[in-house]
Coordinates of C-alpha atoms in Angstrom, one line a residue:
Chain L
M1 CA 8.6 28.6 33.4
S2 CA 7.8 25.1 32.0
A3 CA 4.4 23.5 31.9
V4 CA 5.5 20.7 34.2
A5 CA 3.0 20.0 36.9
V6 CA 4.0 21.6 40.2
P7 CA 2.5 20.5 43.5
T8 CA 1.4 24.1 44.3
V9 CA -1.6 25.8 42.8
P10 CA -0.4 28.6 40.6
S11 CA -1.8 32.0 41.1
T12 CA -4.2 33.4 38.5
T13 CA -1.6 35.7 37.0
A14 CA 0.8 32.8 36.7
R15 CA -1.8 30.7 35.0
W16 CA -2.6 33.5 32.6
R17 CA 1.0 34.0 31.8
T18 CA 1.5 30.3 31.0
W19 CA -1.6 30.4 28.8
R20 CA -0.3 33.5 27.0
K21 CA 3.0 31.7 26.5
Q22 CA 1.5 28.5 25.2
A23 CA -1.4 29.9 23.1
P24 CA 0.7 30.3 19.9
N25 CA 1.6 26.6 20.1
Y26 CA -1.9 25.8 19.0
L27 CA -1.1 27.4 15.7
F28 CA 1.2 24.6 14.9
V29 CA -1.4 21.9 15.2
L30 CA -4.2 24.0 13.9
P31 CA -3.8 23.4 10.1
H32 CA -3.8 19.7 10.5
F33 CA -6.7 19.9 12.9
L34 CA -8.7 21.9 10.5
F35 CA -8.1 19.3 7.7
F36 CA -9.0 16.6 10.2
L37 CA -12.3 18.3 11.1
V38 CA -13.3 19.0 7.6
F39 CA -12.3 15.8 5.9
L40 CA -12.5 13.2 8.6
A41 CA -14.4 14.1 11.8
Y42 CA -17.3 16.0 10.2
P43 CA -17.7 13.5 7.3
V44 CA -17.9 10.6 9.7
L45 CA -20.7 12.2 11.6
F46 CA -22.3 13.4 8.5
G47 CA -22.1 9.9 7.0
L48 CA -23.8 8.5 10.1
Y49 CA -26.5 11.2 9.8
I50 CA -27.0 10.3 6.1
S51 CA -27.3 6.6 6.9
F52 CA -30.4 7.4 9.0
H53 CA -32.1 9.1 6.0
F54 CA -33.5 8.2 2.7
W55 CA -30.9 10.2 0.8
E56 CA -31.4 10.2 -2.9
I57 CA -29.1 12.8 -4.4
L58 CA -31.6 13.8 -7.0
S59 CA -34.7 14.2 -4.9
P60 CA -35.2 17.3 -2.7
E61 CA -36.9 15.3 0.0
K62 CA -34.6 13.5 2.4
P63 CA -36.8 12.0 5.1
F64 CA -35.5 10.6 8.3
V65 CA -36.0 6.8 8.3
G66 CA -34.2 5.8 11.4
L67 CA -32.7 2.3 11.2
E68 CA -34.5 1.3 8.0
N69 CA -31.4 1.4 5.9
Y70 CA -29.7 -1.0 8.3
Q71 CA -32.7 -3.3 8.4
Y72 CA -32.8 -3.3 4.6
L73 CA -29.1 -4.2 4.7
L74 CA -29.7 -7.2 6.9
A75 CA -32.3 -8.5 4.4
D76 CA -30.1 -7.8 1.3
G77 CA -28.8 -11.1 0.0
L78 CA -26.4 -9.4 -2.4
F79 CA -24.9 -7.5 0.5
F80 CA -24.1 -10.8 2.3
K81 CA -22.6 -12.1 -0.9
T82 CA -20.3 -9.2 -1.1
V83 CA -19.3 -9.6 2.5
R84 CA -18.5 -13.2 1.9
N85 CA -16.5 -12.3 -1.2
T86 CA -14.6 -9.6 0.5
V87 CA -13.7 -11.6 3.6
V88 CA -12.6 -14.6 1.4
F89 CA -10.5 -12.4 -0.8
A90 CA -8.9 -10.4 2.0
S91 CA -8.1 -13.6 4.0
L92 CA -6.5 -15.4 1.1
T93 CA -4.5 -12.4 0.1
V94 CA -3.3 -11.6 3.7
V95 CA -2.3 -15.2 4.3
A96 CA -0.4 -15.4 1.0
E97 CA 1.2 -12.0 1.6
V98 CA 2.4 -12.9 5.1
I99 CA 3.8 -16.3 4.2
L100 CA 5.4 -15.3 0.9
G101 CA 6.6 -12.0 2.3
L102 CA 8.4 -13.8 5.1
A103 CA 9.7 -16.5 2.8
A104 CA 11.1 -13.8 0.4
A105 CA 12.7 -11.9 3.3
L106 CA 14.3 -15.0 4.6
L107 CA 15.6 -15.8 1.1
V108 CA 17.1 -12.4 0.6
N109 CA 18.5 -12.0 4.1
Q110 CA 21.8 -13.7 3.3
R111 CA 24.4 -12.7 0.8
F112 CA 24.6 -14.2 -2.6
P113 CA 25.4 -12.7 -6.0
G114 CA 22.6 -10.6 -7.4
R115 CA 20.8 -10.4 -4.0
L116 CA 20.2 -6.7 -4.3
A117 CA 18.8 -7.0 -7.8
V118 CA 16.5 -9.7 -6.6
R119 CA 15.3 -7.5 -3.8
V120 CA 14.6 -4.6 -6.2
I121 CA 12.7 -6.9 -8.5
F122 CA 10.6 -8.3 -5.7
F123 CA 9.5 -4.9 -4.6
A124 CA 9.0 -3.5 -8.2
P125 CA 5.4 -4.5 -8.7
R126 CA 4.4 -2.4 -5.6
V127 CA 5.2 0.8 -7.4
L128 CA 2.8 0.1 -10.2
S129 CA -0.6 1.8 -10.0
V130 CA -3.5 -0.5 -9.3
A131 CA -4.8 0.1 -12.9
T132 CA -1.5 -1.0 -14.5
A133 CA -1.3 -4.1 -12.3
G134 CA -4.9 -4.9 -13.1
I135 CA -4.4 -4.5 -16.8
I136 CA -1.3 -6.7 -16.9
L137 CA -2.7 -9.4 -14.7
Q138 CA -6.1 -9.5 -16.4
W139 CA -4.4 -10.1 -19.7
L140 CA -2.1 -12.7 -18.2
M141 CA -5.0 -14.6 -16.8
N142 CA -7.1 -14.4 -19.9
K143 CA -8.6 -17.8 -20.7
D144 CA -7.7 -17.9 -24.4
W145 CA -4.8 -15.5 -24.9
G146 CA -3.2 -15.2 -21.5
F147 CA 0.4 -16.2 -20.9
I148 CA -0.4 -18.3 -17.9
N149 CA -2.7 -20.6 -19.8
Y150 CA -0.2 -20.7 -22.6
G151 CA 2.4 -21.9 -20.1
L152 CA 0.0 -24.5 -18.8
S153 CA -0.7 -25.7 -22.4
L154 CA 3.0 -26.3 -22.9
I155 CA 2.9 -28.9 -20.1
G156 CA -0.3 -30.4 -21.3
V157 CA -2.7 -28.8 -18.9
Q158 CA -6.0 -27.6 -20.1
K159 CA -6.8 -23.9 -20.2
V160 CA -8.2 -22.6 -16.9
N161 CA -10.9 -20.0 -16.8
W162 CA -9.2 -18.0 -14.0
L163 CA -11.4 -15.0 -14.0
G164 CA -14.5 -16.4 -15.5
D165 CA -15.2 -19.3 -13.2
P166 CA -17.1 -18.3 -10.1
S167 CA -15.3 -20.9 -8.0
L168 CA -11.8 -19.7 -9.2
V169 CA -12.2 -16.0 -9.5
L170 CA -11.6 -15.0 -5.8
P171 CA -8.4 -17.1 -5.5
S172 CA -7.2 -15.8 -8.8
L173 CA -7.8 -12.2 -7.7
A174 CA -6.1 -13.0 -4.4
G175 CA -3.1 -14.4 -6.3
A176 CA -2.9 -11.4 -8.6
T177 CA -3.1 -9.0 -5.7
T178 CA -0.4 -10.9 -3.8
W179 CA 1.9 -10.5 -6.8
W180 CA 1.3 -6.8 -6.7
V181 CA 1.8 -6.2 -2.9
V182 CA 4.0 -8.9 -1.5
G183 CA 7.1 -6.7 -1.9
F184 CA 5.8 -4.5 0.8
A185 CA 5.5 -7.4 3.3
M186 CA 9.0 -8.6 2.3
I187 CA 10.6 -5.3 3.1
I188 CA 8.8 -5.0 6.5
Y189 CA 9.9 -8.5 7.4
L190 CA 13.5 -7.8 6.3
A191 CA 13.6 -4.9 8.7
G192 CA 12.2 -7.1 11.4
L193 CA 14.6 -9.9 10.7
Q194 CA 17.6 -7.6 10.8
N195 CA 16.4 -6.3 14.2
I196 CA 16.7 -9.7 15.9
P197 CA 20.0 -9.7 17.8
E198 CA 22.5 -12.4 16.8
T199 CA 22.9 -13.3 20.5
Y200 CA 19.5 -15.1 20.5
Y201 CA 20.6 -17.3 17.6
E202 CA 23.9 -18.0 19.3
A203 CA 22.2 -18.9 22.5
A204 CA 19.9 -21.3 20.6
K205 CA 22.8 -22.9 18.8
I206 CA 24.6 -23.5 22.1
D207 CA 21.4 -25.2 23.4
G208 CA 21.7 -27.4 20.4
A209 CA 19.0 -26.0 18.1
D210 CA 19.2 -26.7 14.4
G211 CA 18.2 -24.3 11.7
W212 CA 14.5 -25.2 11.7
Q213 CA 14.3 -25.1 15.5
Q214 CA 16.0 -21.7 15.5
F215 CA 13.4 -20.5 13.1
R216 CA 10.5 -21.8 15.2
H217 CA 11.8 -20.7 18.6
V218 CA 13.7 -17.5 17.9
T219 CA 12.7 -16.0 14.5
L220 CA 9.0 -16.6 14.5
P221 CA 8.2 -15.4 18.1
L222 CA 10.4 -12.4 17.7
L223 CA 8.7 -11.5 14.5
A224 CA 5.2 -11.6 16.0
P225 CA 4.9 -7.8 16.2
T226 CA 6.0 -7.5 12.6
T227 CA 3.5 -10.1 11.6
L228 CA 0.8 -8.3 13.5
F229 CA 1.7 -5.1 11.7
V230 CA 1.7 -6.7 8.2
A231 CA -1.4 -8.7 8.8
V232 CA -3.4 -5.8 10.3
T233 CA -2.5 -3.2 7.7
A234 CA -2.9 -5.7 4.8
F235 CA -6.3 -6.9 6.1
I236 CA -7.7 -3.4 6.5
G237 CA -6.5 -2.5 3.1
H238 CA -7.7 -5.6 1.3
M239 CA -11.1 -5.5 3.0
Q240 CA -11.6 -2.2 1.1
V241 CA -10.5 -3.5 -2.2
F242 CA -12.0 -1.9 -5.3
G243 CA -9.6 -0.9 -8.1
Q244 CA -8.2 -4.2 -9.3
I245 CA -11.5 -6.1 -9.1
Y246 CA -13.4 -3.3 -10.9
L247 CA -10.8 -3.5 -13.6
M248 CA -10.3 -7.2 -13.9
T249 CA -13.8 -8.7 -13.5
Q250 CA -16.2 -5.8 -12.8
G251 CA -17.5 -7.9 -9.9
G252 CA -18.5 -10.8 -12.1
P253 CA -19.1 -13.4 -13.1
D254 CA -22.6 -12.9 -11.7
Y255 CA -21.4 -10.9 -8.6
S256 CA -19.2 -13.8 -7.4
S257 CA -16.2 -11.4 -7.1
M258 CA -18.0 -8.2 -6.1
P259 CA -16.4 -6.6 -3.0
I260 CA -18.3 -4.5 -0.5
V261 CA -16.8 -1.3 -1.6
M262 CA -17.9 -1.8 -5.1
Y263 CA -21.5 -2.5 -3.9
I264 CA -21.2 0.7 -1.9
Y265 CA -20.1 2.5 -5.0
D266 CA -22.9 1.1 -7.1
N267 CA -25.5 2.1 -4.6
G268 CA -24.1 5.5 -4.0
F269 CA -23.0 6.6 -7.4
R270 CA -24.9 4.6 -9.9
Y271 CA -28.3 4.1 -8.1
F272 CA -27.8 7.3 -6.0
R273 CA -29.1 5.6 -2.9
M274 CA -26.7 7.4 -0.7
G275 CA -28.4 6.7 2.6
Y276 CA -28.2 3.0 1.9
A277 CA -24.6 3.2 0.8
A278 CA -23.6 5.2 3.8
A279 CA -25.2 2.6 6.1
M280 CA -23.3 -0.1 4.3
A281 CA -20.0 1.8 4.7
F282 CA -20.5 1.9 8.5
V283 CA -21.3 -1.8 8.6
L284 CA -18.1 -2.5 6.7
A285 CA -16.2 -0.3 9.1
A286 CA -17.6 -2.3 12.0
I287 CA -16.7 -5.6 10.4
I288 CA -13.1 -4.4 9.8
M289 CA -12.7 -3.1 13.4
L290 CA -14.1 -6.3 14.8
I291 CA -11.7 -8.6 12.9
T292 CA -8.8 -6.3 13.6
L293 CA -9.5 -6.6 17.3
V294 CA -9.5 -10.4 17.0
Q295 CA -6.1 -10.2 15.2
F296 CA -4.7 -8.1 18.0
K297 CA -5.8 -10.7 20.5
F298 CA -4.1 -13.5 18.6
L299 CA -0.9 -11.9 17.6
G300 CA -0.5 -9.0 20.0
R301 CA 1.1 -10.6 22.9
P302 CA 4.6 -9.2 23.3
T303 CA 7.4 -11.7 23.4
E304 CA 9.8 -11.4 26.2
Y305 CA 13.0 -13.3 26.5
Chain B
M1 CA 52.5 -48.4 5.4
A2 CA 55.5 -46.3 6.1
T3 CA 56.2 -45.5 9.7
S4 CA 56.9 -41.9 10.4
V5 CA 59.0 -40.7 13.2
R6 CA 56.1 -38.5 14.4
S7 CA 53.3 -40.9 15.0
T8 CA 53.6 -42.8 18.1
T9 CA 50.3 -44.5 17.9
A10 CA 49.5 -46.8 15.0
V11 CA 46.3 -45.7 13.2
P12 CA 44.7 -48.3 10.9
A13 CA 44.3 -47.1 7.4
A14 CA 40.6 -47.5 7.5
L15 CA 40.2 -45.1 10.4
A16 CA 42.6 -42.5 9.2
P17 CA 41.0 -39.2 8.2
P18 CA 40.3 -39.2 4.4
R19 CA 42.9 -37.3 2.5
A20 CA 41.4 -34.3 0.6
A21 CA 40.8 -34.9 -3.0
P22 CA 43.2 -33.1 -5.3
R23 CA 42.1 -29.5 -6.1
W24 CA 40.9 -30.2 -9.6
L25 CA 38.5 -32.9 -8.4
R26 CA 36.9 -30.8 -5.6
P27 CA 33.4 -29.4 -6.6
R28 CA 33.5 -25.6 -6.8
L29 CA 30.4 -25.0 -4.8
K30 CA 28.4 -27.3 -2.6
A31 CA 25.0 -28.0 -4.2
R32 CA 23.3 -26.8 -1.1
Q33 CA 24.9 -23.3 -1.5
L34 CA 23.3 -23.1 -5.0
L35 CA 19.8 -23.6 -3.7
R36 CA 19.2 -20.1 -2.3
P37 CA 20.4 -18.0 -5.3
T38 CA 18.7 -20.3 -7.8
L39 CA 15.4 -20.1 -5.9
A40 CA 15.8 -16.4 -5.7
Y41 CA 16.5 -16.0 -9.4
V42 CA 13.5 -18.2 -10.3
L43 CA 11.2 -16.2 -8.1
A44 CA 12.5 -12.9 -9.4
A45 CA 11.9 -14.1 -12.9
V46 CA 8.3 -15.0 -12.0
M47 CA 7.8 -11.6 -10.3
A48 CA 9.2 -9.8 -13.4
L49 CA 7.4 -11.8 -16.0
P50 CA 4.1 -9.8 -16.0
I51 CA 5.9 -6.5 -16.5
F52 CA 8.1 -8.0 -19.2
W53 CA 5.0 -9.5 -20.9
M54 CA 3.3 -6.1 -20.8
V55 CA 6.2 -4.5 -22.6
A56 CA 6.5 -7.3 -25.1
Q57 CA 2.8 -7.1 -26.0
S58 CA 3.0 -3.4 -26.4
L59 CA 5.7 -3.9 -29.0
T60 CA 3.6 -6.5 -30.9
P61 CA 1.5 -5.4 -33.8
E62 CA -2.2 -5.9 -33.3
R63 CA -2.4 -8.6 -35.9
D64 CA 0.2 -10.7 -34.1
I65 CA -1.5 -10.6 -30.7
Y66 CA -4.4 -13.0 -31.2
V67 CA -2.1 -15.6 -32.6
W68 CA -1.5 -19.0 -31.1
P69 CA 1.1 -20.2 -30.0
L70 CA 2.0 -17.1 -28.0
R71 CA 5.4 -15.7 -28.2
L72 CA 7.4 -14.0 -25.4
F73 CA 9.4 -12.0 -27.9
P74 CA 7.3 -10.5 -30.7
E75 CA 8.2 -11.7 -34.2
R76 CA 7.7 -8.3 -35.8
P77 CA 8.2 -5.7 -33.1
T78 CA 6.8 -2.3 -33.8
L79 CA 6.2 1.1 -32.2
Q80 CA 2.9 1.6 -33.9
N81 CA 0.9 1.0 -30.7
Y82 CA 2.8 3.7 -28.9
W83 CA 2.2 6.1 -31.7
N84 CA -1.5 5.3 -31.7
V85 CA -2.1 5.6 -28.1
L86 CA -0.3 9.0 -27.8
Y87 CA -1.5 10.7 -31.0
S88 CA -4.3 9.0 -32.8
R89 CA -6.9 8.8 -30.1
P90 CA -8.2 12.2 -29.2
D91 CA -10.7 10.7 -26.8
L92 CA -7.8 9.3 -24.6
P93 CA -5.8 12.2 -23.3
L94 CA -3.1 10.0 -21.9
L95 CA -0.6 12.8 -21.4
R96 CA -3.2 15.0 -19.7
W97 CA -3.9 12.1 -17.3
Y98 CA -0.2 11.9 -16.7
F99 CA -0.1 15.5 -15.9
N100 CA -3.1 15.3 -13.5
S101 CA -1.6 12.4 -11.6
F102 CA 1.7 14.1 -11.3
L103 CA 0.4 17.4 -10.2
T104 CA -2.0 15.8 -7.7
A105 CA 0.7 13.6 -6.2
F106 CA 3.2 16.4 -6.0
A107 CA 0.8 18.9 -4.4
S108 CA -0.7 16.4 -1.9
T109 CA 2.8 15.3 -0.9
A110 CA 3.8 18.9 -0.3
L111 CA 0.6 19.5 1.6
V112 CA 1.1 16.5 3.9
L113 CA 4.7 17.4 4.6
V114 CA 4.0 20.9 5.6
V115 CA 0.8 20.3 7.6
A116 CA 2.0 17.1 9.3
S117 CA 5.4 18.3 10.2
L118 CA 4.0 21.5 11.8
A119 CA 1.5 19.4 13.8
A120 CA 4.1 16.8 14.7
Y121 CA 6.4 19.4 16.1
G122 CA 3.5 20.8 18.1
Y123 CA 2.6 17.4 19.6
A124 CA 6.2 16.4 20.2
R125 CA 7.8 19.4 21.7
L126 CA 5.4 22.2 22.4
E127 CA 3.3 22.4 25.5
F128 CA -0.4 23.4 25.5
P129 CA -3.4 22.3 27.5
G130 CA -5.1 19.1 26.2
R131 CA -2.1 18.3 24.0
N132 CA -1.8 14.6 24.8
Q133 CA -5.6 14.0 24.8
L134 CA -5.9 15.6 21.4
F135 CA -3.0 13.5 20.0
F136 CA -4.3 10.2 21.3
G137 CA -7.8 11.1 20.1
L138 CA -6.3 11.6 16.6
L139 CA -4.5 8.3 16.9
S140 CA -7.7 6.4 17.7
T141 CA -9.2 7.5 14.3
L142 CA -6.5 5.5 12.5
M143 CA -8.8 2.6 13.0
I144 CA -11.6 4.1 10.9
P145 CA -11.5 2.7 7.4
G146 CA -11.5 5.2 4.5
A147 CA -14.6 3.8 3.0
V148 CA -16.8 5.5 5.6
T149 CA -15.8 9.1 4.5
L150 CA -16.1 8.5 0.7
I151 CA -19.7 9.5 0.3
P152 CA -19.8 12.3 2.9
V153 CA -16.7 14.0 1.6
F154 CA -18.0 13.7 -1.9
L155 CA -21.3 15.4 -0.9
I156 CA -19.4 18.2 1.0
L157 CA -17.2 18.9 -2.0
R158 CA -20.1 18.9 -4.3
E159 CA -21.8 21.5 -2.2
L160 CA -18.7 23.6 -2.4
G161 CA -18.6 23.1 -6.2
L162 CA -15.1 21.5 -6.0
I163 CA -15.9 18.3 -7.8
D164 CA -13.9 17.9 -11.0
T165 CA -11.2 20.2 -9.7
Y166 CA -7.6 19.6 -8.6
W167 CA -8.7 20.8 -5.1
A168 CA -10.9 17.8 -4.7
L169 CA -8.0 15.5 -5.5
I170 CA -5.4 17.2 -3.3
L171 CA -7.1 18.5 -0.2
P172 CA -8.4 15.3 1.4
H173 CA -4.8 14.1 1.8
G174 CA -4.0 16.8 4.3
T175 CA -5.8 14.8 7.0
S176 CA -3.1 12.1 7.2
V177 CA -2.9 11.2 10.9
F178 CA -0.3 8.5 10.1
A179 CA 2.1 11.2 8.9
V180 CA 1.7 13.2 12.1
F181 CA 2.3 10.1 14.1
L182 CA 5.4 9.1 12.2
L183 CA 7.0 12.5 12.4
R184 CA 6.1 13.0 16.0
Q185 CA 7.9 9.8 16.9
F186 CA 10.9 11.1 15.0
F187 CA 10.9 14.5 16.4
Q188 CA 10.8 13.1 19.9
S189 CA 14.0 11.3 19.3
I190 CA 15.9 14.5 18.5
P191 CA 17.8 15.6 21.7
K192 CA 16.2 18.4 23.6
E193 CA 19.5 20.1 24.2
L194 CA 19.6 21.3 20.6
E195 CA 16.3 23.0 20.9
E196 CA 17.2 24.5 24.3
A197 CA 20.4 25.8 22.9
A198 CA 18.6 27.4 20.0
V199 CA 16.0 29.0 22.4
L200 CA 18.8 30.4 24.5
D201 CA 20.2 31.9 21.3
G202 CA 16.8 33.7 20.9
C203 CA 15.1 31.5 18.3
T204 CA 11.3 31.6 18.1
R205 CA 9.4 28.3 17.9
L206 CA 9.1 28.6 14.2
Q207 CA 12.8 29.1 13.8
V208 CA 13.5 26.0 15.9
Y209 CA 11.1 24.1 13.7
W210 CA 12.7 25.3 10.6
H211 CA 16.4 25.3 11.4
I212 CA 16.6 22.3 13.7
M213 CA 13.7 19.8 13.6
L214 CA 13.3 19.7 9.8
P215 CA 16.9 19.4 8.8
L216 CA 17.6 16.7 11.3
S217 CA 14.6 14.5 10.3
H218 CA 15.2 14.6 6.5
S219 CA 15.3 10.8 6.3
A220 CA 11.8 10.5 7.9
L221 CA 10.5 13.4 5.7
A222 CA 11.9 11.7 2.6
A223 CA 10.3 8.4 3.6
L224 CA 7.0 10.2 4.2
A225 CA 7.3 12.0 0.9
I226 CA 7.9 8.8 -1.0
F227 CA 5.0 7.1 0.7
S228 CA 2.7 10.0 0.1
F229 CA 3.7 10.3 -3.5
L230 CA 3.2 6.6 -4.3
G231 CA -0.1 6.6 -2.4
S232 CA -1.5 9.5 -4.3
W233 CA -0.2 8.1 -7.6
N234 CA -1.8 4.8 -7.0
D235 CA -5.1 6.1 -5.6
F236 CA -8.0 4.8 -7.6
L237 CA -11.3 5.0 -5.8
W238 CA -11.2 8.6 -4.7
P239 CA -10.2 10.1 -8.0
F240 CA -12.7 7.9 -9.7
I241 CA -15.5 9.4 -7.5
A242 CA -14.2 12.9 -7.4
T243 CA -13.8 13.5 -11.1
N244 CA -16.3 13.1 -14.0
D245 CA -14.7 15.1 -16.8
L246 CA -12.5 13.0 -18.9
E247 CA -9.8 15.7 -18.9
M248 CA -9.6 15.7 -15.1
R249 CA -9.1 12.0 -14.6
T250 CA -5.9 10.7 -13.1
L251 CA -3.8 8.0 -14.7
P252 CA -5.2 4.9 -13.0
V253 CA -8.8 6.0 -13.6
G254 CA -8.0 7.0 -17.2
L255 CA -6.4 3.7 -18.0
T256 CA -9.3 1.8 -16.6
I257 CA -11.7 3.7 -18.8
F258 CA -9.3 3.1 -21.7
Q259 CA -9.3 -0.6 -21.1
G260 CA -13.1 -0.6 -20.8
E261 CA -13.5 1.0 -24.2
Y262 CA -10.7 -0.6 -26.2
W263 CA -10.4 -4.0 -24.6
T264 CA -10.0 -5.8 -27.8
E265 CA -7.0 -3.7 -28.9
R266 CA -4.5 -5.3 -26.5
G267 CA -1.4 -3.8 -28.1
L268 CA -2.8 -0.4 -27.7
I269 CA -3.7 -1.0 -24.1
M270 CA -0.4 -2.5 -23.2
A271 CA 1.3 0.5 -24.8
G272 CA -0.7 2.8 -22.7
A273 CA 0.1 0.8 -19.6
S274 CA 3.8 0.7 -20.5
I275 CA 3.9 4.5 -21.0
S276 CA 2.4 5.0 -17.6
T277 CA 4.7 2.5 -16.0
L278 CA 8.2 3.0 -17.4
P279 CA 8.9 6.4 -15.9
V280 CA 7.7 5.2 -12.5
L281 CA 10.0 2.2 -12.8
I282 CA 12.9 4.4 -13.8
V283 CA 12.3 6.6 -10.8
Y284 CA 12.1 3.5 -8.7
A285 CA 15.3 2.1 -10.1
F286 CA 17.1 5.3 -9.1
F287 CA 15.6 5.8 -5.7
Q288 CA 14.9 2.2 -4.7
Q289 CA 17.4 2.4 -1.9
H290 CA 15.5 5.3 -0.3
I291 CA 12.1 3.9 -1.1
I292 CA 12.8 0.6 0.5
R293 CA 14.5 2.1 3.5
G294 CA 11.5 4.4 3.9
V295 CA 9.1 1.6 3.8
A296 CA 11.1 -0.4 6.4
M297 CA 11.3 2.6 8.7
T298 CA 7.6 3.1 8.8
G299 CA 7.2 -0.6 9.7
L300 CA 9.7 -0.3 12.5
K301 CA 8.2 2.8 14.0
A302 CA 4.6 1.5 14.0

């Protein structure tokens, strides 16, 4: 009747009957599985295949070159620069996103007049497209005509070249991206905060804990899974940044803000070195997975009380 | 000091509890209570400033933009920029980009909802050999970053002649494993008794799916729809790669090209950005409850 495992070996006819009964069930998962095969599984394997070849889109010859693309990668100074840029950018943004998202959630977690409006405003930038956010922020950070430098000039601070100074461009981009995405972290943290039972806080109060101690010993540990979720998803996303940087600095000045994905794009779609670009994409994937595993190690331990 | 009949112990005046100040002297709110809202308002103003600045600049005539000191409110507000960006630049089909983005987002959302819900029902409630292995296999691919599939998918679609078509923009979204995962979790939380009752009444699997699973999970479906729509709307890199023809670009890509060509005409650019933003913000203002709730739900389930 059901497909629950029974200690006896079913007869051949019984097995055939079960199979006939269950066969149509495959049809439900089939559409999704087809998409998965065509747009995920096969491309990943195909990409790996390409990375072992000299794959110029215009030339008919695509010779097998083994690990040559990867070897070239290891000798490519610009590649290492983009890796450094991307890791710095992603780390700055994730840290800012986690801290400010949590702070915003804590702020909004109690009643005060206009609280709902504040929450709506905090999340609003997240619904803008990456291009819109990039256009606004680039103009805001413009050295001569941007509003940020105007505000600074009002308090007597000199104009800062946010996007044109190689030592400032990555933090500026991180700050801009944080403005754009922090609403997401805030909402996730709000849900996590509201999931913490009052009883824990009451118990802590009985034990004599003040506000700060409650935060350290109740809130923070119980938010660890939430923090893991925010940090991991944010990191994976920001490691693959492209849009806002392409729009705001085009990778400049002098490649000091160029992320890995933009280098992949340049190699694949401007220089048509698709084999090389494909190899780079796999190395990027490896880097991301490695750091994600490290994050799981540090933040993944479940908290039991 | 008057002695009262009630007090039997003498309390020195210095130790007596202070009498409350008369009502008109008591401060309305403690200063500490003001800290939270004030901080919140200030931060909200900071968050909103860029958007506000974009709109203000879009209403500023070009000759007033490169003028120092800057003004938050334009001296001579005008709609000329909006007119220009919509009608006087034939090489910037803003409305066509809008249409492309909207069509793509709508179609890919519909695709994801249909494909993922069918699959989720299969993985959640239907039995077939290899079901769990298949599902967890799918789940493990969530770790694979999207960048890896960019070039291969592009080459595949190019072989099929689908570059620069709507298919290229829509179809790749059907693979969403996250959607299947989310809906499966939700379907599993629906009591089995309902399904069994329906089966007893003679429902086919498809009918159970349509009449029971779908209606009961409309909040998860709504959250997924919103997520998917926003994701498609915001997508930059894939449409950038998958389209070449100016008429087929989506809004984010078009705006970027726009900015690249006309970067000195700030009023024009800000008007273009505002046009693309205001409808989204309006939709957000109306649906923000659902949107925010949906985002929170995906965080909880994960």
